[in-house]
Amino acid sequence: MSLNSSTLLNEEKSQGPKRNNECLETLELQTPSSFQDNPLQRLQLASQEVLEKAKKSGRSKCPRCSSSRMFYCYTCFVPVETVPTKEIPTVKLPLKIDIIKHPNETDGKSTAVHAKLLAPDDVTIYKYPCIPEYEEKRHEIALVFPGPNSVSVKDIAFHLQKYSKKGVCDKDDDCSREPFLKQAKIEPKEEEKNLTECISNNRSEGTRLKKIIFIDSTWNQTNKIITDERLQGLLQIELKTRKTCFWRHQKGKPDTYLSTIEAIYYFLVDYHQEILKENYKGQYDNLLFFFSFMHTLIKNAKCCAGKE
């Protein structure tokens, strides 16, 4: 059975103060070297004091639907009443992100909502099969998903040039605009002169990637989404191998299978360094604001329960 934050909070309370004190003493004695395999320890995060207070006060109402939740409402994508929005960090992303969520993915267990909460202006979540048509924008969109034809982040610009030669190019087009859910397919009819000018302009930008797509589901459920005709022909990106810190590790899968918010975070770090060619100084660390707090909360609860 999967563990959630409220269940673990109840376990902590039932253990009594003596056991909690013993557990905390054990954690305090751990040296930095004991965390060397945990990248969450190195994050530059905003103060999580607001989450500490919310944890002590327990579940609270969602300001929109009035459902009882811990920290945030995973259906309305807003913090609960005990977590003021002004005390939650906001992350500005260098491109737009679409998250396609499998209909059978449990809302309360998904980390996709973290991205929407922390980067609300740049993240859109769609529940499959209600997803946009991407064909006319595929020269500026990529999909993060491993496969035989996937390319690394550093090769994105090179491979998108091939799509520009085939796709529609309109200098007046608003690339940040969300695509229509149901739009008619239009055959590209650009003149060779305009196409050449567009390719030249795009090359001078260094990269034309405007949007990146992530699939939010268990690995066993991804086939239905990844084979959808609306995602065919998109450039696929494979991330560098990294170990997950997710507490709901999928049984029988390697520890390199990342949660959705981890995949988003690591992609952006690589994109910042490989494509934008800038030093990474923690610009996107706050995307793991909720994730890191819940990771520590659950790790401590498991320790106190004698499971680690």
mmCIF file of C-alpha atoms in Angstrom:
data_model
loop_
_atom_site.group_PDB
_atom_site.id
_atom_site.type_symbol
_atom_site.label_atom_id
_atom_site.label_comp_id
_atom_site.label_asym_id
_atom_site.label_seq_id
_atom_site.Cartn_x
_atom_site.Cartn_y
_atom_site.Cartn_z
ATOM 1 C CA MET A 1 0.000 0.000 0.000
ATOM 2 C CA SER A 2 1.324 3.446 -0.875
ATOM 3 C CA LEU A 3 2.039 5.857 1.934
ATOM 4 C CA ASN A 4 0.721 9.408 1.917
ATOM 5 C CA SER A 5 1.667 12.388 4.061
ATOM 6 C CA SER A 6 -1.444 12.301 6.274
ATOM 7 C CA THR A 7 -0.993 8.588 7.019
ATOM 8 C CA LEU A 8 2.600 9.171 8.010
ATOM 9 C CA LEU A 9 1.678 12.124 10.175
ATOM 10 C CA ASN A 10 -0.724 9.884 12.083
ATOM 11 C CA GLU A 11 2.014 7.261 12.468
ATOM 12 C CA GLU A 12 4.351 9.884 13.912
ATOM 13 C CA LYS A 13 1.803 10.931 16.515
ATOM 14 C CA SER A 14 1.010 7.346 17.524
ATOM 15 C CA GLN A 15 4.663 6.544 18.259
ATOM 16 C CA GLY A 16 4.810 8.964 21.170
ATOM 17 C CA PRO A 17 7.377 11.656 22.006
ATOM 18 C CA LYS A 18 10.022 9.239 23.314
ATOM 19 C CA ARG A 19 10.400 7.375 20.043
ATOM 20 C CA ASN A 20 10.266 10.604 18.039
ATOM 21 C CA ASN A 21 13.074 12.085 20.136
ATOM 22 C CA GLU A 22 15.209 8.984 19.616
ATOM 23 C CA CYS A 23 14.612 9.156 15.886
ATOM 24 C CA LEU A 24 15.500 12.854 15.701
ATOM 25 C CA GLU A 25 18.690 12.235 17.671
ATOM 26 C CA THR A 26 19.669 9.546 15.170
ATOM 27 C CA LEU A 27 19.056 11.891 12.242
ATOM 28 C CA GLU A 28 21.061 14.687 13.862
ATOM 29 C CA LEU A 29 24.036 12.355 14.289
ATOM 30 C CA GLN A 30 24.166 11.605 10.573
ATOM 31 C CA THR A 31 27.117 13.247 8.826
ATOM 32 C CA PRO A 32 26.952 15.066 5.474
ATOM 33 C CA SER A 33 28.615 12.046 3.857
ATOM 34 C CA SER A 34 25.580 9.939 4.752
ATOM 35 C CA PHE A 35 23.523 12.159 2.413
ATOM 36 C CA GLN A 36 25.944 12.020 -0.519
ATOM 37 C CA ASP A 37 23.522 9.975 -2.600
ATOM 38 C CA ASN A 38 20.662 12.375 -1.882
ATOM 39 C CA PRO A 39 20.776 15.395 -4.216
ATOM 40 C CA LEU A 40 17.896 17.008 -2.294
ATOM 41 C CA GLN A 41 20.363 17.954 0.423
ATOM 42 C CA ARG A 42 22.118 20.356 -1.948
ATOM 43 C CA LEU A 43 19.088 22.309 -3.121
ATOM 44 C CA GLN A 44 18.796 26.070 -2.673
ATOM 45 C CA LEU A 45 15.214 26.252 -1.432
ATOM 46 C CA ALA A 46 12.955 28.966 -0.082
ATOM 47 C CA SER A 47 12.078 28.695 3.601
ATOM 48 C CA GLN A 48 9.808 25.721 4.288
ATOM 49 C CA GLU A 49 8.622 27.143 7.595
ATOM 50 C CA VAL A 50 5.129 27.570 6.161
ATOM 51 C CA LEU A 51 4.981 23.820 5.483
ATOM 52 C CA GLU A 52 6.253 23.042 8.983
ATOM 53 C CA LYS A 53 3.415 25.107 10.449
ATOM 54 C CA ALA A 54 0.871 23.477 8.158
ATOM 55 C CA LYS A 55 2.108 20.029 9.170
ATOM 56 C CA LYS A 56 1.543 20.823 12.848
ATOM 57 C CA SER A 57 -1.945 22.203 12.262
ATOM 58 C CA GLY A 58 -2.990 19.201 10.140
ATOM 59 C CA ARG A 59 -5.299 19.051 7.146
ATOM 60 C CA SER A 60 -6.981 22.225 5.958
ATOM 61 C CA LYS A 61 -9.631 23.317 3.473
ATOM 62 C CA CYS A 62 -9.030 24.043 -0.167
ATOM 63 C CA PRO A 63 -10.091 27.676 -0.754
ATOM 64 C CA ARG A 64 -11.838 26.667 -3.990
ATOM 65 C CA CYS A 65 -13.550 23.312 -3.480
ATOM 66 C CA SER A 66 -13.439 23.177 0.370
ATOM 67 C CA SER A 67 -12.006 19.653 0.307
ATOM 68 C CA SER A 68 -9.803 18.669 3.245
ATOM 69 C CA ARG A 69 -6.186 18.456 2.093
ATOM 70 C CA MET A 70 -2.625 18.543 3.397
ATOM 71 C CA PHE A 71 -0.462 21.413 2.046
ATOM 72 C CA TYR A 72 -2.283 21.810 -1.302
ATOM 73 C CA CYS A 73 -5.338 20.713 -3.257
ATOM 74 C CA TYR A 74 -4.307 18.293 -5.983
ATOM 75 C CA THR A 75 -7.523 18.823 -7.943
ATOM 76 C CA CYS A 76 -7.665 22.630 -7.908
ATOM 77 C CA PHE A 77 -3.885 23.144 -8.014
ATOM 78 C CA VAL A 78 -3.844 25.677 -5.157
ATOM 79 C CA PRO A 79 -2.367 25.708 -1.630
ATOM 80 C CA VAL A 80 -4.773 25.071 1.263
ATOM 81 C CA GLU A 81 -5.880 27.816 3.646
ATOM 82 C CA THR A 82 -3.024 27.201 6.104
ATOM 83 C CA VAL A 83 -0.437 27.652 3.341
ATOM 84 C CA PRO A 84 -0.673 31.286 2.125
ATOM 85 C CA THR A 85 0.137 31.637 -1.561
ATOM 86 C CA LYS A 86 2.490 34.547 -0.855
ATOM 87 C CA GLU A 87 4.698 32.215 1.205
ATOM 88 C CA ILE A 88 5.051 29.712 -1.647
ATOM 89 C CA PRO A 89 7.944 30.351 -4.062
ATOM 90 C CA THR A 90 7.202 31.017 -7.716
ATOM 91 C CA VAL A 91 9.573 29.709 -10.379
ATOM 92 C CA LYS A 92 9.886 31.316 -13.799
ATOM 93 C CA LEU A 93 10.700 28.756 -16.485
ATOM 94 C CA PRO A 94 12.567 29.351 -19.766
ATOM 95 C CA LEU A 95 9.859 27.552 -21.773
ATOM 96 C CA LYS A 96 6.318 26.243 -21.464
ATOM 97 C CA ILE A 97 5.568 22.795 -20.074
ATOM 98 C CA ASP A 98 2.615 20.552 -20.909
ATOM 99 C CA ILE A 99 1.973 17.592 -18.617
ATOM 100 C CA ILE A 100 -0.229 14.817 -19.997
ATOM 101 C CA LYS A 101 -1.710 12.912 -17.107
ATOM 102 C CA HIS A 102 -2.994 9.350 -17.465
ATOM 103 C CA PRO A 103 -6.671 9.131 -16.397
ATOM 104 C CA ASN A 104 -5.864 6.271 -14.028
ATOM 105 C CA GLU A 105 -3.056 8.156 -12.302
ATOM 106 C CA THR A 106 -4.201 8.902 -8.743
ATOM 107 C CA ASP A 107 -4.379 12.667 -8.248
ATOM 108 C CA GLY A 108 -3.175 12.548 -4.659
ATOM 109 C CA LYS A 109 -0.093 10.499 -5.542
ATOM 110 C CA SER A 110 1.049 12.518 -8.545
ATOM 111 C CA THR A 111 3.923 15.001 -8.271
ATOM 112 C CA ALA A 112 2.838 16.796 -11.462
ATOM 113 C CA VAL A 113 0.754 19.184 -9.360
ATOM 114 C CA HIS A 114 3.965 20.490 -7.756
ATOM 115 C CA ALA A 115 5.012 21.979 -11.088
ATOM 116 C CA LYS A 116 1.661 23.697 -11.570
ATOM 117 C CA LEU A 117 1.701 25.081 -8.015
ATOM 118 C CA LEU A 118 5.232 26.460 -8.265
ATOM 119 C CA ALA A 119 5.315 27.584 -11.914
ATOM 120 C CA PRO A 120 1.643 28.385 -12.578
ATOM 121 C CA ASP A 121 2.295 30.681 -15.541
ATOM 122 C CA ASP A 122 4.366 28.151 -17.448
ATOM 123 C CA VAL A 123 2.779 24.770 -16.699
ATOM 124 C CA THR A 124 -0.452 23.271 -18.058
ATOM 125 C CA ILE A 125 -1.818 19.874 -17.009
ATOM 126 C CA TYR A 126 -4.037 17.889 -19.381
ATOM 127 C CA LYS A 127 -5.891 14.717 -18.502
ATOM 128 C CA TYR A 128 -5.642 12.181 -21.317
ATOM 129 C CA PRO A 129 -7.281 11.844 -23.855
ATOM 130 C CA CYS A 130 -8.098 15.580 -23.816
ATOM 131 C CA ILE A 131 -4.778 16.851 -25.131
ATOM 132 C CA PRO A 132 -3.787 19.439 -27.750
ATOM 133 C CA GLU A 133 -2.898 18.882 -31.380
ATOM 134 C CA TYR A 134 0.846 19.438 -31.680
ATOM 135 C CA GLU A 135 1.515 18.687 -35.338
ATOM 136 C CA GLU A 136 1.665 22.290 -36.591
ATOM 137 C CA LYS A 137 4.052 23.254 -33.762
ATOM 138 C CA ARG A 138 6.348 20.271 -33.788
ATOM 139 C CA HIS A 139 9.302 22.377 -34.975
ATOM 140 C CA GLU A 140 9.322 24.033 -31.535
ATOM 141 C CA ILE A 141 8.090 21.211 -29.250
ATOM 142 C CA ALA A 142 9.764 18.135 -27.788
ATOM 143 C CA LEU A 143 8.590 15.201 -25.697
ATOM 144 C CA VAL A 144 10.599 13.808 -22.808
ATOM 145 C CA PHE A 145 10.420 10.049 -23.223
ATOM 146 C CA PRO A 146 13.150 7.408 -23.647
ATOM 147 C CA GLY A 147 13.309 5.356 -26.809
ATOM 148 C CA PRO A 148 15.510 4.185 -29.696
ATOM 149 C CA ASN A 149 15.132 7.521 -31.509
ATOM 150 C CA SER A 150 15.465 9.774 -28.475
ATOM 151 C CA VAL A 151 18.214 12.402 -28.397
ATOM 152 C CA SER A 152 20.057 14.092 -25.552
ATOM 153 C CA VAL A 153 19.202 17.583 -24.329
ATOM 154 C CA LYS A 154 22.368 19.056 -25.825
ATOM 155 C CA ASP A 155 21.312 17.920 -29.318
ATOM 156 C CA ILE A 156 17.834 19.492 -29.262
ATOM 157 C CA ALA A 157 18.666 22.538 -31.416
ATOM 158 C CA PHE A 158 20.371 20.465 -34.099
ATOM 159 C CA HIS A 159 17.473 18.035 -34.472
ATOM 160 C CA LEU A 160 14.736 20.695 -34.411
ATOM 161 C CA GLN A 161 16.320 22.303 -37.487
ATOM 162 C CA LYS A 162 15.166 19.282 -39.464
ATOM 163 C CA TYR A 163 11.584 19.878 -38.340
ATOM 164 C CA SER A 164 11.757 23.538 -39.405
ATOM 165 C CA LYS A 165 12.496 22.553 -42.977
ATOM 166 C CA LYS A 166 9.322 20.460 -43.056
ATOM 167 C CA GLY A 167 6.934 22.389 -40.822
ATOM 168 C CA VAL A 168 4.963 25.576 -40.869
ATOM 169 C CA CYS A 169 6.889 28.788 -40.192
ATOM 170 C CA ASP A 170 5.171 32.062 -39.387
ATOM 171 C CA LYS A 171 7.165 34.939 -37.969
ATOM 172 C CA ASP A 172 3.992 36.527 -36.538
ATOM 173 C CA ASP A 173 2.929 33.358 -34.774
ATOM 174 C CA ASP A 174 2.604 33.485 -30.993
ATOM 175 C CA CYS A 175 4.648 30.475 -29.895
ATOM 176 C CA SER A 176 3.679 30.834 -26.236
ATOM 177 C CA ARG A 177 -0.013 30.441 -27.039
ATOM 178 C CA GLU A 178 -1.641 27.200 -25.921
ATOM 179 C CA PRO A 179 -2.631 24.998 -28.899
ATOM 180 C CA PHE A 180 -6.274 24.240 -29.562
ATOM 181 C CA LEU A 181 -7.571 20.931 -28.268
ATOM 182 C CA LYS A 182 -9.309 20.102 -31.520
ATOM 183 C CA GLN A 183 -7.928 21.904 -34.546
ATOM 184 C CA ALA A 184 -8.025 20.950 -38.201
ATOM 185 C CA LYS A 185 -4.848 19.704 -39.838
ATOM 186 C CA ILE A 186 -3.436 22.236 -42.313
ATOM 187 C CA GLU A 187 -0.937 21.368 -45.000
ATOM 188 C CA PRO A 188 2.115 23.703 -44.858
ATOM 189 C CA LYS A 189 2.206 26.037 -47.899
ATOM 190 C CA GLU A 190 5.072 28.369 -47.089
ATOM 191 C CA GLU A 191 7.152 29.774 -49.912
ATOM 192 C CA GLU A 192 10.768 28.673 -50.090
ATOM 193 C CA LYS A 193 11.996 32.228 -49.458
ATOM 194 C CA ASN A 194 10.064 32.639 -46.221
ATOM 195 C CA LEU A 195 11.085 29.182 -45.052
ATOM 196 C CA THR A 196 14.774 29.961 -45.642
ATOM 197 C CA GLU A 197 14.478 33.238 -43.739
ATOM 198 C CA CYS A 198 12.724 31.494 -40.856
ATOM 199 C CA ILE A 199 15.385 28.786 -40.564
ATOM 200 C CA SER A 200 18.108 31.439 -40.627
ATOM 201 C CA ASN A 201 16.410 33.466 -37.894
ATOM 202 C CA ASN A 202 15.866 30.390 -35.763
ATOM 203 C CA ARG A 203 19.501 29.343 -36.018
ATOM 204 C CA SER A 204 20.551 32.763 -34.738
ATOM 205 C CA GLU A 205 18.395 32.170 -31.645
ATOM 206 C CA GLY A 206 20.437 29.091 -30.739
ATOM 207 C CA THR A 207 17.329 27.033 -30.105
ATOM 208 C CA ARG A 208 13.684 27.182 -31.149
ATOM 209 C CA LEU A 209 12.318 24.977 -28.412
ATOM 210 C CA LYS A 210 9.251 26.689 -26.988
ATOM 211 C CA LYS A 211 7.504 23.861 -25.193
ATOM 212 C CA ILE A 212 8.373 20.536 -23.600
ATOM 213 C CA ILE A 213 5.908 17.712 -22.897
ATOM 214 C CA PHE A 214 5.987 15.246 -20.011
ATOM 215 C CA ILE A 215 3.811 12.173 -19.449
ATOM 216 C CA ASP A 216 2.515 11.707 -15.909
ATOM 217 C CA SER A 217 1.734 8.030 -15.340
ATOM 218 C CA THR A 218 3.241 4.799 -14.133
ATOM 219 C CA TRP A 219 5.630 3.263 -16.638
ATOM 220 C CA ASN A 220 3.211 0.401 -17.225
ATOM 221 C CA GLN A 221 0.527 2.878 -18.341
ATOM 222 C CA THR A 222 2.611 5.010 -20.702
ATOM 223 C CA ASN A 223 2.040 2.946 -23.860
ATOM 224 C CA LYS A 224 -1.519 4.198 -24.376
ATOM 225 C CA ILE A 225 -0.354 7.818 -24.329
ATOM 226 C CA ILE A 226 2.966 7.562 -26.152
ATOM 227 C CA THR A 227 1.316 5.774 -29.095
ATOM 228 C CA ASP A 228 -1.372 8.456 -29.507
ATOM 229 C CA GLU A 229 -1.290 9.826 -33.060
ATOM 230 C CA ARG A 230 -1.164 13.416 -31.750
ATOM 231 C CA LEU A 231 2.272 12.748 -30.263
ATOM 232 C CA GLN A 232 3.728 11.015 -33.283
ATOM 233 C CA GLY A 233 6.552 12.802 -35.070
ATOM 234 C CA LEU A 234 7.588 14.877 -32.080
ATOM 235 C CA LEU A 235 11.252 15.025 -31.180
ATOM 236 C CA GLN A 236 11.839 12.745 -28.179
ATOM 237 C CA ILE A 237 14.325 13.620 -25.452
ATOM 238 C CA GLU A 238 16.017 11.178 -23.107
ATOM 239 C CA LEU A 239 17.398 12.513 -19.839
ATOM 240 C CA LYS A 240 20.735 11.671 -18.311
ATOM 241 C CA THR A 241 20.639 8.736 -15.901
ATOM 242 C CA ARG A 242 19.883 9.868 -12.373
ATOM 243 C CA LYS A 243 18.570 8.089 -9.295
ATOM 244 C CA THR A 244 15.113 8.912 -8.022
ATOM 245 C CA CYS A 245 14.401 10.133 -4.506
ATOM 246 C CA PHE A 246 10.696 9.348 -4.858
ATOM 247 C CA TRP A 247 9.219 7.512 -1.895
ATOM 248 C CA ARG A 248 6.665 5.661 -4.049
ATOM 249 C CA HIS A 249 9.181 3.685 -6.046
ATOM 250 C CA GLN A 250 7.493 1.515 -8.675
ATOM 251 C CA LYS A 251 7.869 -2.154 -7.820
ATOM 252 C CA GLY A 252 10.133 -4.036 -10.183
ATOM 253 C CA LYS A 253 11.495 -0.867 -11.830
ATOM 254 C CA PRO A 254 15.079 0.456 -11.546
ATOM 255 C CA ASP A 255 15.813 3.411 -9.264
ATOM 256 C CA THR A 256 16.576 5.511 -12.346
ATOM 257 C CA TYR A 257 12.826 5.833 -13.066
ATOM 258 C CA LEU A 258 12.090 9.397 -11.965
ATOM 259 C CA SER A 259 8.901 10.938 -10.655
ATOM 260 C CA THR A 260 7.324 13.591 -12.897
ATOM 261 C CA ILE A 261 8.569 16.580 -10.908
ATOM 262 C CA GLU A 262 12.090 15.128 -10.774
ATOM 263 C CA ALA A 263 12.087 14.647 -14.551
ATOM 264 C CA ILE A 264 10.950 18.240 -15.069
ATOM 265 C CA TYR A 265 13.585 19.580 -12.688
ATOM 266 C CA TYR A 266 16.490 17.609 -14.172
ATOM 267 C CA PHE A 267 15.460 18.482 -17.722
ATOM 268 C CA LEU A 268 15.481 22.191 -16.884
ATOM 269 C CA VAL A 269 18.884 21.956 -15.192
ATOM 270 C CA ASP A 270 20.331 20.253 -18.282
ATOM 271 C CA TYR A 271 18.553 22.689 -20.612
ATOM 272 C CA HIS A 272 19.960 25.651 -18.678
ATOM 273 C CA GLN A 273 23.502 24.351 -18.992
ATOM 274 C CA GLU A 274 23.472 22.618 -22.378
ATOM 275 C CA ILE A 275 21.190 24.909 -24.404
ATOM 276 C CA LEU A 276 21.166 28.294 -22.679
ATOM 277 C CA LYS A 277 24.887 27.838 -21.956
ATOM 278 C CA GLU A 278 24.584 29.429 -18.525
ATOM 279 C CA ASN A 279 25.936 28.386 -15.147
ATOM 280 C CA TYR A 280 23.299 26.731 -13.031
ATOM 281 C CA LYS A 281 22.869 28.515 -9.715
ATOM 282 C CA GLY A 282 19.725 26.900 -8.343
ATOM 283 C CA GLN A 283 17.270 28.804 -10.552
ATOM 284 C CA TYR A 284 14.823 25.867 -10.666
ATOM 285 C CA ASP A 285 15.534 24.274 -7.275
ATOM 286 C CA ASN A 286 12.248 25.519 -5.822
ATOM 287 C CA LEU A 287 10.381 23.214 -8.209
ATOM 288 C CA LEU A 288 11.278 20.603 -5.578
ATOM 289 C CA PHE A 289 9.953 22.772 -2.719
ATOM 290 C CA PHE A 290 7.088 20.408 -1.849
ATOM 291 C CA PHE A 291 8.877 17.272 -3.028
ATOM 292 C CA SER A 292 11.916 17.750 -0.786
ATOM 293 C CA PHE A 293 9.800 18.585 2.248
ATOM 294 C CA MET A 294 7.591 15.523 1.797
ATOM 295 C CA HIS A 295 10.660 13.371 1.166
ATOM 296 C CA THR A 296 12.131 14.410 4.530
ATOM 297 C CA LEU A 297 8.766 14.046 6.275
ATOM 298 C CA ILE A 298 8.231 10.518 4.989
ATOM 299 C CA LYS A 299 11.846 9.462 5.563
ATOM 300 C CA ASN A 300 11.636 10.606 9.191
ATOM 301 C CA ALA A 301 8.284 8.907 9.669
ATOM 302 C CA LYS A 302 9.634 5.633 8.295
ATOM 303 C CA CYS A 303 12.632 5.931 10.596
ATOM 304 C CA CYS A 304 10.417 6.454 13.617
ATOM 305 C CA ALA A 305 8.271 3.510 12.566
ATOM 306 C CA GLY A 306 11.375 1.314 12.438
ATOM 307 C CA LYS A 307 11.161 0.736 8.686
ATOM 308 C CA GLU A 308 14.651 2.029 7.916
#
